[in-house]
Short mmCIF file of C-alpha atoms and ligand atoms in Angstrom, two decimals:
data_model
loop_
_atom_site.label_atom_id
_atom_site.label_comp_id
_atom_site.label_asym_id
_atom_site.label_seq_id
_atom_site.Cartn_x
_atom_site.Cartn_y
_atom_site.Cartn_z
CA UNK A 1 5.32 3.68 -18.22
CA UNK A 2 7.90 2.66 -20.77
CA UNK A 3 10.79 4.34 -19.03
CA UNK A 4 10.27 1.83 -16.22
CA UNK A 5 11.03 -1.08 -18.50
CA UNK A 6 14.16 -2.93 -17.43
CA UNK A 7 17.21 -1.66 -19.26
CA UNK A 8 18.90 -3.84 -21.80
CA UNK A 9 21.87 -5.44 -20.09
CA UNK A 10 23.77 -2.70 -18.35
CA UNK A 11 27.11 -2.52 -20.09
CA UNK A 12 30.53 -1.78 -18.77
CA UNK A 13 31.86 0.59 -21.42
CA UNK A 14 35.07 1.22 -19.46
CA UNK A 15 36.42 3.77 -21.90
CA UNK A 16 38.47 6.57 -20.39
CA UNK A 17 35.99 9.19 -21.51
CA UNK A 18 33.03 7.72 -19.64
CA UNK A 19 34.97 7.35 -16.41
CA UNK A 20 35.96 11.02 -16.35
CA UNK A 21 32.72 12.26 -14.86
CA UNK A 22 34.10 12.14 -11.36
CA UNK A 23 37.44 10.36 -11.31
CA UNK A 24 39.69 13.32 -12.14
CA UNK A 25 41.25 13.29 -8.70
CA UNK A 26 42.14 9.58 -8.64
CA UNK A 27 45.41 7.91 -9.61
CA UNK A 28 43.85 4.63 -10.71
CA UNK A 29 40.49 3.55 -12.07
CA UNK A 30 37.92 2.17 -9.69
CA UNK A 31 38.06 -1.57 -9.13
CA UNK A 32 35.51 -3.42 -11.27
CA UNK A 33 33.95 -5.06 -8.19
CA UNK A 34 33.64 -1.70 -6.48
CA UNK A 35 31.96 -0.31 -9.58
CA UNK A 36 29.36 -3.05 -9.45
CA UNK A 37 29.00 -2.75 -5.72
CA UNK A 38 28.40 0.99 -5.77
CA UNK A 39 26.36 1.30 -8.97
CA UNK A 40 22.63 1.80 -8.76
CA UNK A 41 21.76 1.99 -12.45
CA UNK A 42 20.51 -1.62 -12.35
CA UNK A 43 17.50 -0.41 -10.42
CA UNK A 44 17.40 3.39 -10.42
CA UNK A 45 16.85 3.52 -14.20
CA UNK A 46 13.20 3.42 -13.14
CA UNK A 47 13.57 7.05 -12.10
CA UNK A 48 14.59 8.14 -15.61
CA UNK A 49 11.34 9.82 -16.59
CA UNK A 50 11.30 11.87 -13.39
CA UNK A 51 15.03 12.59 -13.56
CA UNK A 52 14.47 14.20 -16.95
CA UNK A 53 11.41 16.08 -15.73
CA UNK A 54 13.43 17.46 -12.79
CA UNK A 55 16.37 18.40 -15.02
CA UNK A 56 14.11 20.27 -17.45
CA UNK A 57 12.58 22.31 -14.63
CA UNK A 58 16.06 23.03 -13.23
CA UNK A 59 17.35 24.09 -16.64
CA UNK A 60 14.37 26.37 -17.29
CA UNK A 61 15.01 28.03 -13.94
CA UNK A 62 18.77 28.45 -14.67
CA UNK A 63 17.85 30.15 -17.91
CA UNK A 64 15.24 32.38 -16.27
CA UNK A 65 17.74 33.66 -13.69
CA UNK A 66 20.44 34.15 -16.35
CA UNK A 67 22.85 31.33 -15.36
CA UNK A 68 22.56 29.57 -18.73
CA UNK A 69 21.59 30.99 -22.12
CA UNK A 70 18.35 30.54 -24.04
CA UNK A 71 20.34 28.52 -26.58
CA UNK A 72 21.62 26.20 -23.81
CA UNK A 73 18.06 25.63 -22.62
CA UNK A 74 16.87 24.90 -26.14
CA UNK A 75 19.72 22.40 -26.61
CA UNK A 76 18.97 20.72 -23.28
CA UNK A 77 15.29 20.40 -24.17
CA UNK A 78 16.08 18.95 -27.58
CA UNK A 79 18.58 16.48 -26.13
CA UNK A 80 16.23 15.37 -23.34
CA UNK A 81 13.38 14.80 -25.80
CA UNK A 82 15.71 12.57 -27.79
CA UNK A 83 16.82 10.66 -24.69
CA UNK A 84 13.24 10.15 -23.54
CA UNK A 85 12.47 8.61 -26.93
CA UNK A 86 15.47 6.31 -26.67
CA UNK A 87 14.46 5.18 -23.19
CA UNK A 88 10.85 4.58 -24.17
CA UNK A 89 11.86 2.56 -27.20
CA UNK A 90 14.27 0.54 -25.04
CA UNK A 91 17.24 1.79 -27.09
CA UNK A 92 19.06 3.73 -24.39
CA UNK A 93 22.45 2.21 -23.58
CA UNK A 94 22.79 2.16 -19.80
CA UNK A 95 26.39 2.05 -18.69
CA UNK A 96 27.68 0.60 -15.46
CA UNK A 97 30.65 2.98 -15.58
CA UNK A 98 28.24 5.85 -15.28
CA UNK A 99 27.03 4.46 -11.97
CA UNK A 100 23.47 5.69 -11.80
CA UNK A 101 20.52 7.01 -13.75
CA UNK A 102 21.59 10.62 -13.24
CA UNK A 103 25.09 10.31 -14.67
CA UNK A 104 23.91 8.09 -17.52
CA UNK A 105 21.40 10.66 -18.67
CA UNK A 106 23.70 13.61 -18.19
CA UNK A 107 26.46 11.96 -20.19
CA UNK A 108 24.13 11.07 -23.02
CA UNK A 109 22.86 14.65 -23.05
CA UNK A 110 26.38 15.96 -23.39
CA UNK A 111 27.10 13.50 -26.20
CA UNK A 112 24.01 14.77 -28.00
CA UNK A 113 24.16 18.53 -27.42
CA UNK A 114 27.70 19.33 -26.25
CA UNK A 115 28.46 22.12 -23.76
CA UNK A 116 24.84 22.85 -22.85
CA UNK A 117 24.71 19.31 -21.41
CA UNK A 118 27.77 20.08 -19.27
CA UNK A 119 26.08 23.22 -17.93
CA UNK A 120 22.94 21.42 -16.74
CA UNK A 121 24.42 20.38 -13.41
CA UNK A 122 25.20 24.00 -12.42
CA UNK A 123 23.81 24.81 -8.98
CA UNK A 124 22.71 21.30 -8.11
CA UNK A 125 24.15 18.00 -6.90
CA UNK A 126 23.11 14.42 -7.35
CA UNK A 127 22.15 14.60 -3.68
CA UNK A 128 19.28 17.04 -4.17
CA UNK A 129 18.64 15.57 -7.63
CA UNK A 130 18.02 12.03 -6.40
CA UNK A 131 15.93 13.24 -3.46
CA UNK A 132 13.75 15.12 -5.97
CA UNK A 133 13.51 12.18 -8.37
CA UNK A 134 12.43 9.74 -5.68
CA UNK A 135 9.77 12.15 -4.42
CA UNK A 136 8.41 12.66 -7.94
CA UNK A 137 8.40 8.92 -8.58
CA UNK A 138 6.69 8.10 -5.31
CA UNK A 139 4.12 10.87 -5.71
CA UNK A 140 3.12 9.37 -9.04
CA UNK A 141 2.98 5.88 -7.48
CA UNK A 142 0.82 7.13 -4.60
CA UNK A 143 -1.63 8.63 -7.06
CA UNK A 144 -1.91 5.34 -8.92
CA UNK A 145 -2.23 3.37 -5.69
CA UNK A 146 -5.00 5.70 -4.51
CA UNK A 147 -7.03 4.70 -7.57
CA UNK A 148 -6.43 0.98 -7.08
CA UNK A 149 -7.34 1.24 -3.41
CA UNK A 150 -10.63 2.88 -4.27
CA UNK A 151 -11.38 0.19 -6.78
CA UNK A 152 -10.83 -2.49 -4.16
CA UNK A 153 -13.07 -0.60 -1.72
CA UNK A 154 -15.76 -0.48 -4.41
CA UNK A 155 -15.57 -4.24 -4.85
CA UNK A 156 -16.01 -4.72 -1.08
CA UNK A 157 -18.94 -2.30 -0.94
CA UNK A 158 -20.62 -4.03 -3.89
CA UNK A 159 -20.37 -7.41 -2.19
CA UNK A 160 -21.47 -5.95 1.16
CA UNK A 161 -24.54 -4.45 -0.46
CA UNK A 162 -25.58 -7.86 -1.75
CA UNK A 163 -25.26 -9.23 1.79
CA UNK A 164 -26.69 -6.54 4.08
CA UNK A 165 -28.97 -9.18 5.62
CA UNK A 166 -26.96 -12.36 5.18
CA UNK A 167 -26.45 -13.69 8.73
CA UNK A 168 -23.11 -15.07 9.82
CA UNK A 169 -21.59 -15.78 13.20
CA UNK A 170 -19.50 -12.90 14.48
CA UNK A 171 -16.44 -14.15 16.31
CA UNK A 172 -14.29 -13.09 19.19
CA UNK A 173 -11.36 -15.38 20.05
CA UNK A 174 -12.54 -17.23 16.93
CA UNK A 175 -15.45 -18.52 19.06
CA UNK A 176 -19.01 -17.75 18.00
CA UNK A 177 -19.92 -14.50 19.75
CA UNK A 178 -22.96 -12.74 18.32
CA UNK A 179 -24.72 -12.79 14.96
CA UNK A 180 -23.57 -10.19 12.45
CA UNK A 181 -24.28 -9.74 8.79
CA UNK A 182 -21.73 -10.67 6.17
CA UNK A 183 -22.22 -7.19 4.75
CA UNK A 184 -21.27 -5.67 8.10
CA UNK A 185 -18.17 -7.85 8.26
CA UNK A 186 -17.05 -6.76 4.78
CA UNK A 187 -17.73 -3.13 5.60
CA UNK A 188 -15.27 -3.40 8.48
CA UNK A 189 -12.53 -3.94 5.88
CA UNK A 190 -13.81 -1.07 3.76
CA UNK A 191 -13.50 1.08 6.89
CA UNK A 192 -9.87 0.02 7.37
CA UNK A 193 -9.04 0.65 3.73
CA UNK A 194 -10.66 4.07 3.83
CA UNK A 195 -8.31 5.00 6.69
CA UNK A 196 -5.47 3.67 4.55
CA UNK A 197 -6.55 6.02 1.78
CA UNK A 198 -6.44 8.95 4.21
CA UNK A 199 -2.96 7.92 5.29
CA UNK A 200 -1.73 7.96 1.69
CA UNK A 201 -3.18 11.43 1.12
CA UNK A 202 -1.49 12.63 4.28
CA UNK A 203 1.83 11.06 3.31
CA UNK A 204 1.62 12.66 -0.15
CA UNK A 205 1.06 16.06 1.42
CA UNK A 206 4.28 15.90 3.45
CA UNK A 207 6.21 14.34 0.56
CA UNK A 208 5.24 17.10 -1.83
CA UNK A 209 8.11 19.49 -1.11
CA UNK A 210 11.05 20.25 -3.35
CA UNK A 211 14.58 19.29 -2.25
CA UNK A 212 16.30 20.83 -5.33
CA UNK A 213 18.32 23.88 -4.44
CA UNK A 214 19.89 22.17 -1.44
CA UNK A 215 22.66 21.13 -3.84
CA UNK A 216 25.21 18.85 -2.13
CA UNK A 217 24.12 19.87 1.39
CA UNK A 218 24.62 23.58 2.05
CA UNK A 219 22.71 25.24 -0.78
CA UNK A 220 24.33 27.01 -3.72
CA UNK A 221 25.86 30.41 -4.51
CA UNK A 222 23.94 30.77 -7.79
CA UNK A 223 20.89 33.05 -7.76
CA UNK A 224 18.44 30.13 -8.01
CA UNK A 225 14.65 30.41 -7.88
CA UNK A 226 13.48 27.38 -5.95
CA UNK A 227 9.81 28.43 -5.88
CA UNK A 228 9.74 28.49 -9.63
CA UNK A 229 11.11 24.93 -9.86
CA UNK A 230 8.66 23.79 -7.16
CA UNK A 231 5.72 25.24 -9.08
CA UNK A 232 6.82 23.71 -12.34
CA UNK A 233 7.17 20.26 -10.78
CA UNK A 234 3.87 20.49 -8.92
CA UNK A 235 5.38 20.70 -5.42
CA UNK A 236 3.42 22.65 -2.80
CA UNK A 237 6.54 24.19 -1.24
CA UNK A 238 10.32 23.90 -1.00
CA UNK A 239 12.14 21.95 1.71
CA UNK A 240 13.09 24.46 4.40
CA UNK A 241 16.57 23.24 5.32
CA UNK A 242 19.21 22.16 2.83
CA UNK A 243 20.82 19.56 5.12
CA UNK A 244 17.48 17.97 5.83
CA UNK A 245 16.42 18.18 2.18
CA UNK A 246 19.23 15.92 0.92
CA UNK A 247 19.20 13.45 3.78
CA UNK A 248 15.50 13.10 4.59
CA UNK A 249 13.83 9.84 3.63
CA UNK A 250 10.88 10.17 6.04
CA UNK A 251 8.51 10.18 3.10
CA UNK A 252 9.74 6.75 1.99
CA UNK A 253 9.31 5.39 5.51
CA UNK A 254 5.87 6.93 5.94
CA UNK A 255 4.73 5.54 2.63
CA UNK A 256 6.10 2.08 3.38
CA UNK A 257 4.43 2.15 6.79
CA UNK A 258 1.12 3.03 5.13
CA UNK A 259 1.72 0.24 2.59
CA UNK A 260 2.56 -2.24 5.35
CA UNK A 261 -0.70 -1.39 7.04
CA UNK A 262 -2.70 -1.87 3.84
CA UNK A 263 -1.02 -5.23 3.36
CA UNK A 264 -1.69 -6.10 7.00
CA UNK A 265 -5.38 -5.35 6.54
CA UNK A 266 -5.48 -7.48 3.42
CA UNK A 267 -3.53 -10.21 5.18
CA UNK A 268 -6.24 -10.36 7.86
CA UNK A 269 -8.97 -10.54 5.24
CA UNK A 270 -6.95 -13.21 3.45
CA UNK A 271 -6.75 -15.26 6.61
CA UNK A 272 -10.53 -15.08 6.87
CA UNK A 273 -11.11 -15.99 3.23
CA UNK A 274 -8.83 -18.99 3.68
CA UNK A 275 -10.73 -20.11 6.79
CA UNK A 276 -14.13 -19.47 5.25
CA UNK A 277 -13.19 -21.43 2.16
CA UNK A 278 -12.07 -24.44 4.19
CA UNK A 279 -14.81 -27.11 3.97
CA UNK A 280 -15.07 -27.00 7.78
CA UNK A 281 -16.54 -23.52 7.41
CA UNK A 282 -17.78 -23.64 3.82
CA UNK A 283 -18.97 -20.01 3.99
CA UNK A 284 -17.54 -18.89 0.67
CA UNK A 285 -15.93 -20.10 -2.47
CA UNK A 286 -13.39 -18.24 -4.57
CA UNK A 287 -13.67 -18.30 -8.35
CA UNK A 288 -11.62 -21.10 -9.87
CA UNK A 289 -9.46 -18.61 -11.75
CA UNK A 290 -8.08 -17.42 -8.41
CA UNK A 291 -7.21 -20.87 -7.11
CA UNK A 292 -4.83 -23.65 -7.99
CA UNK A 293 -4.97 -27.42 -7.74
CA UNK A 294 -2.53 -29.84 -6.22
CA UNK A 295 -0.11 -31.88 -8.29
CA UNK A 296 -0.79 -34.95 -6.12
CA UNK A 297 -4.22 -34.56 -4.47
CA UNK A 298 -6.91 -34.39 -7.16
CA UNK A 299 -9.60 -33.04 -4.84
CA UNK A 300 -7.69 -29.88 -3.82
CA UNK A 301 -8.68 -26.31 -4.63
CA UNK A 302 -6.21 -24.06 -2.90
CA UNK A 303 -6.69 -20.36 -2.06
CA UNK A 304 -3.21 -19.44 -3.30
CA UNK A 305 -3.95 -15.78 -3.92
CA UNK A 306 -5.00 -14.89 -0.37
CA UNK A 307 -2.21 -17.09 0.99
CA UNK A 308 0.34 -15.20 -1.09
CA UNK A 309 -1.06 -11.86 -0.01
CA UNK A 310 -0.62 -13.00 3.58
CA UNK A 311 2.95 -14.03 2.69
CA UNK A 312 3.80 -10.85 0.80
CA UNK A 313 2.73 -8.81 3.82
CA UNK A 314 5.86 -10.15 5.54
CA UNK A 315 7.91 -8.90 2.64
CA UNK A 316 6.50 -5.36 2.80
CA UNK A 317 6.81 -5.26 6.59
CA UNK A 318 10.44 -6.24 6.03
CA UNK A 319 10.95 -3.29 3.69
CA UNK A 320 9.63 -0.96 6.37
CA UNK A 321 12.13 -2.30 8.88
CA UNK A 322 14.88 -2.07 6.25
CA UNK A 323 14.18 1.62 5.63
CA UNK A 324 13.98 2.49 9.31
CA UNK A 325 17.23 0.66 9.92
CA UNK A 326 18.82 2.36 6.91
CA UNK A 327 18.26 5.77 8.46
CA UNK A 328 18.87 5.22 12.13
CA UNK A 329 22.65 5.61 12.16
CA UNK A 330 23.16 8.25 9.50
CA UNK A 331 24.77 11.54 10.43
CA UNK A 332 23.72 14.58 8.39
CA UNK A 333 23.69 15.09 5.52
CA UNK A 334 23.69 12.81 2.47
CA UNK A 335 25.39 9.42 2.80
CA UNK A 336 25.69 6.73 0.17
CA UNK A 337 23.58 4.53 2.45
CA UNK A 338 20.61 6.42 1.03
CA UNK A 339 21.03 4.65 -2.28
CA UNK A 340 19.63 1.60 -0.47
CA UNK A 341 16.25 3.32 -0.16
CA UNK A 342 15.21 2.46 -3.69
CA UNK A 343 14.89 -1.30 -3.90
CA UNK A 344 12.68 -1.63 -0.80
CA UNK A 345 10.60 1.30 -1.96
CA UNK A 346 10.23 0.03 -5.54
CA UNK A 347 9.37 -3.46 -4.37
CA UNK A 348 6.84 -2.12 -1.88
CA UNK A 349 5.05 -0.23 -4.64
CA UNK A 350 5.16 -3.19 -7.05
CA UNK A 351 3.91 -5.63 -4.44
CA UNK A 352 1.15 -3.31 -3.27
CA UNK A 353 -0.10 -2.46 -6.77
CA UNK A 354 -0.18 -6.13 -7.81
CA UNK A 355 -1.99 -7.06 -4.60
CA UNK A 356 -4.63 -4.32 -4.83
CA UNK A 357 -5.42 -5.05 -8.47
CA UNK A 358 -5.74 -8.81 -8.03
CA UNK A 359 -7.65 -8.46 -4.77
CA UNK A 360 -10.38 -6.25 -6.25
CA UNK A 361 -10.88 -8.78 -9.00
CA UNK A 362 -10.86 -11.71 -6.58
CA UNK A 363 -13.52 -10.13 -4.36
CA UNK A 364 -15.74 -9.72 -7.40
CA UNK A 365 -15.63 -13.50 -7.83
CA UNK A 366 -16.54 -14.48 -4.24
CA UNK A 367 -19.54 -16.81 -4.00
CA UNK A 368 -21.34 -16.91 -0.66
CA UNK A 369 -23.13 -19.89 0.90
CA UNK A 370 -25.68 -17.96 2.97
CA UNK A 371 -27.32 -21.14 4.30
CA UNK A 372 -24.01 -22.42 5.72
CA UNK A 373 -23.35 -19.07 7.35
CA UNK A 374 -26.80 -18.98 8.92
CA UNK A 375 -26.50 -22.56 10.18
CA UNK A 376 -23.14 -21.75 11.79
CA UNK A 377 -24.63 -18.69 13.49
CA UNK A 378 -27.45 -20.81 14.87
CA UNK A 379 -25.04 -23.30 16.43
CA UNK A 380 -22.94 -21.35 18.89
CA UNK A 381 -25.48 -19.75 21.29
CA UNK A 382 -24.91 -16.53 19.38
CA UNK A 383 -28.04 -14.91 20.88
CA UNK A 384 -27.09 -15.51 24.53
CA UNK A 385 -26.23 -11.83 24.97
CA UNK A 386 -29.65 -10.91 23.58
CA UNK A 387 -31.30 -13.04 26.28
CA UNK A 388 -29.21 -11.36 28.97
CA UNK A 389 -30.14 -7.92 27.60
CA UNK A 390 -33.82 -8.99 27.58
CA UNK A 391 -33.63 -9.82 31.30
CA UNK A 392 -31.84 -6.54 32.05
CA UNK A 393 -34.58 -4.60 30.28
CA UNK A 394 -37.00 -6.38 32.63
CA UNK A 395 -35.12 -5.16 35.71
CA UNK A 396 -32.38 -7.71 36.42
CA UNK A 397 -28.87 -6.27 37.05
CA UNK A 398 -26.60 -7.19 34.11
CA UNK A 399 -24.21 -9.41 36.08
CA UNK A 400 -27.13 -11.53 37.39
CA UNK A 401 -28.64 -11.75 33.93
CA UNK A 402 -25.25 -12.87 32.61
CA UNK A 403 -25.11 -15.63 35.22
CA UNK A 404 -28.71 -16.80 34.59
CA UNK A 405 -28.07 -17.05 30.83
CA UNK A 406 -24.76 -18.84 31.40
CA UNK A 407 -26.67 -21.52 33.32
CA UNK A 408 -29.26 -21.76 30.53
CA UNK A 409 -26.48 -22.15 27.93
CA UNK A 410 -24.90 -24.90 30.00
CA UNK A 411 -28.19 -26.77 30.25
CA UNK A 412 -28.91 -26.42 26.53
CA UNK A 413 -25.43 -27.53 25.55
CA UNK A 414 -25.69 -30.65 27.75
CA UNK A 415 -28.87 -31.49 25.87
CA UNK A 416 -27.26 -30.60 22.55
CA UNK A 417 -29.83 -27.95 21.62
CA UNK A 418 -29.81 -24.18 21.05
CA UNK A 419 -31.30 -21.63 23.47
CA UNK A 420 -34.11 -21.01 21.01
CA UNK A 421 -35.03 -24.71 21.25
CA UNK A 422 -35.85 -24.38 24.97
CA UNK A 423 -39.50 -23.70 25.81
CA UNK A 424 -40.64 -20.61 27.69
CA UNK A 425 -41.15 -22.74 30.81
CA UNK A 426 -37.72 -24.27 30.56
CA UNK A 427 -36.15 -20.82 30.17
CA UNK A 428 -38.18 -19.47 33.07
CA UNK A 429 -36.43 -21.97 35.32
CA UNK A 430 -33.33 -19.76 34.99
CA UNK A 431 -35.16 -16.51 35.69
CA UNK A 432 -38.75 -15.74 36.62
CA UNK A 433 -38.50 -12.62 34.47
CA UNK A 434 -38.67 -14.70 31.25
CA UNK A 435 -41.94 -13.85 29.48
CA UNK A 436 -43.94 -15.41 26.67
CA UNK A 437 -42.26 -13.10 24.12
CA UNK A 438 -38.75 -14.37 24.93
CA UNK A 439 -38.25 -16.21 21.64
CA UNK A 440 -38.43 -12.99 19.64
CA UNK A 441 -35.02 -11.97 21.01
CA UNK A 442 -33.52 -15.42 20.54
CA UNK A 443 -33.83 -15.45 16.76
CA UNK A 444 -30.84 -14.47 14.64
CA UNK A 445 -32.79 -11.89 12.67
CA UNK A 446 -34.27 -10.34 15.84
CA UNK A 447 -30.79 -10.07 17.30
CA UNK A 448 -29.45 -8.39 14.16
CA UNK A 449 -32.33 -5.94 13.82
CA UNK A 450 -32.00 -4.84 17.44
CA UNK A 451 -28.47 -3.49 16.92
CA UNK A 452 -29.68 -0.51 14.99
CA UNK A 453 -27.47 2.47 15.71
CA UNK A 454 -24.72 4.05 13.63
CA UNK A 455 -21.98 1.45 13.25
CA UNK A 456 -24.24 -1.46 14.30
CA UNK A 457 -24.88 -4.67 12.38
CA UNK A 458 -28.64 -4.21 11.76
CA UNK A 459 -29.31 -4.56 8.02
CA UNK A 460 -30.70 -1.01 7.92
CA UNK A 461 -27.45 0.30 9.41
CA UNK A 462 -25.29 -1.72 7.04
CA UNK A 463 -27.32 -0.28 4.17
CA UNK A 464 -26.61 3.21 5.54
CA UNK A 465 -22.89 2.41 5.87
CA UNK A 466 -22.87 1.25 2.25
CA UNK A 467 -24.48 4.53 1.20
CA UNK A 468 -21.90 6.56 3.15
CA UNK A 469 -19.06 4.60 1.58
CA UNK A 470 -20.49 5.12 -1.90
CA UNK A 471 -20.64 8.88 -1.27
CA UNK A 472 -17.04 8.82 -0.14
CA UNK A 473 -15.99 6.84 -3.22
CA UNK A 474 -17.95 8.94 -5.71
N1 LIG B 1 22.82 6.91 -6.82
C1 LIG B 1 22.84 7.83 -5.73
C2 LIG B 1 21.66 7.51 -4.77
O1 LIG B 1 20.82 6.78 -5.13
C3 LIG B 1 22.71 9.22 -6.22
C4 LIG B 1 23.30 10.25 -5.33
C5 LIG B 1 24.78 10.10 -5.33
N2 LIG B 1 25.42 11.15 -4.60
C6 LIG B 1 26.68 11.05 -4.26
N3 LIG B 1 27.18 12.05 -3.63
N4 LIG B 1 27.39 9.97 -4.48
O2 LIG B 1 21.60 7.98 -3.67
#
């Protein structure tokens, strides 16, 4: 939105009038360096739209309970509409002397409409005001992120659907373990991201309570109607304790934790894309528009986007630690420390939104080399477990079957062949239970098809998982 555009250079107006907002009790003006050090307008101007929304709801409530007049409310509405226009056109003059977004807007309102502007702050404090603004801002961000997350999940499901029966080696310890389908592998990430979506919904639910009314910390003596303000701003309820309302930043921490987890999931997928794109694997290729070349090595095509996602995960994890650390030593109630919540939170949202949008697009451009995947699955004795299970089904205890197959794998690997390349007679040397039908379980497709239960890798099950995900995303 326009009100999030960076302000034109924040100016130091330094006239006596603008400093008066809070310095009446001081003998000397605040040191210029202290002004810069304590100001937040450089970054909290992003809250402007929500600051105005909160102020309008507060003013309407003050009028309804008889604290300000109908004329005051009309003046405040007119002034705020004007200010919103100035901000959206990039014409608003942000002043460093006015410290933060709240005082900048309030001062401009007073310049525009006079005494009504000075009455707006009745029964509230910047402490409950900023807590409200940040919640409104983050709620809006969460709603946008929810949409981007779904779009990314759709891109994964689309690709998975194209590859419900594309065989690839499944790994544990990054060693070939058992065959899986590429579709199944992708659907694992869709599963993670669907949990992430639930976490955001849950976080939004707890965030959606109104701090306003807590005033500085103890509440206010005016006959306020908090429920009315909550309803008007779309909050489900009011915060139940004034001290907690102004000091709580749990919602910022919860959100950043959820964001860190989304980034962590995407970092893992990035690591895989990077590996799969390496010529040693050669499983996939990313579209050229998502890669860069090297300034010195003409042959290079680098997966910069997934690498940067992996890197930016560190940055978001850092913001989570910053927010936790910010809160851990604070006594009740509001402390100026809380001003430090914004930059990590803003950057978390920006980083996450950019990542989700670019990732969805990147996944739509993934090209798959199914033959290379199949060849890799055929190389690592990926069906050894299937042979052991075959012997168990014929009566051998699992541990003995495991041992018999281990000896068969050893023999095959010495000869440089796969288990499926051994004849029935050769296999029977490891267990008399081996029958003429043994090769049916040693094929990759047989192995896949046999794992046909909910959550398994059989193509039919992956198809069902795709259908469930589509229902969920509808
Ligand atoms: N800029 C401040 C913040 O972000 C607003 C609240 C200031 N309150 C105060 N008592 N100084 O937290």
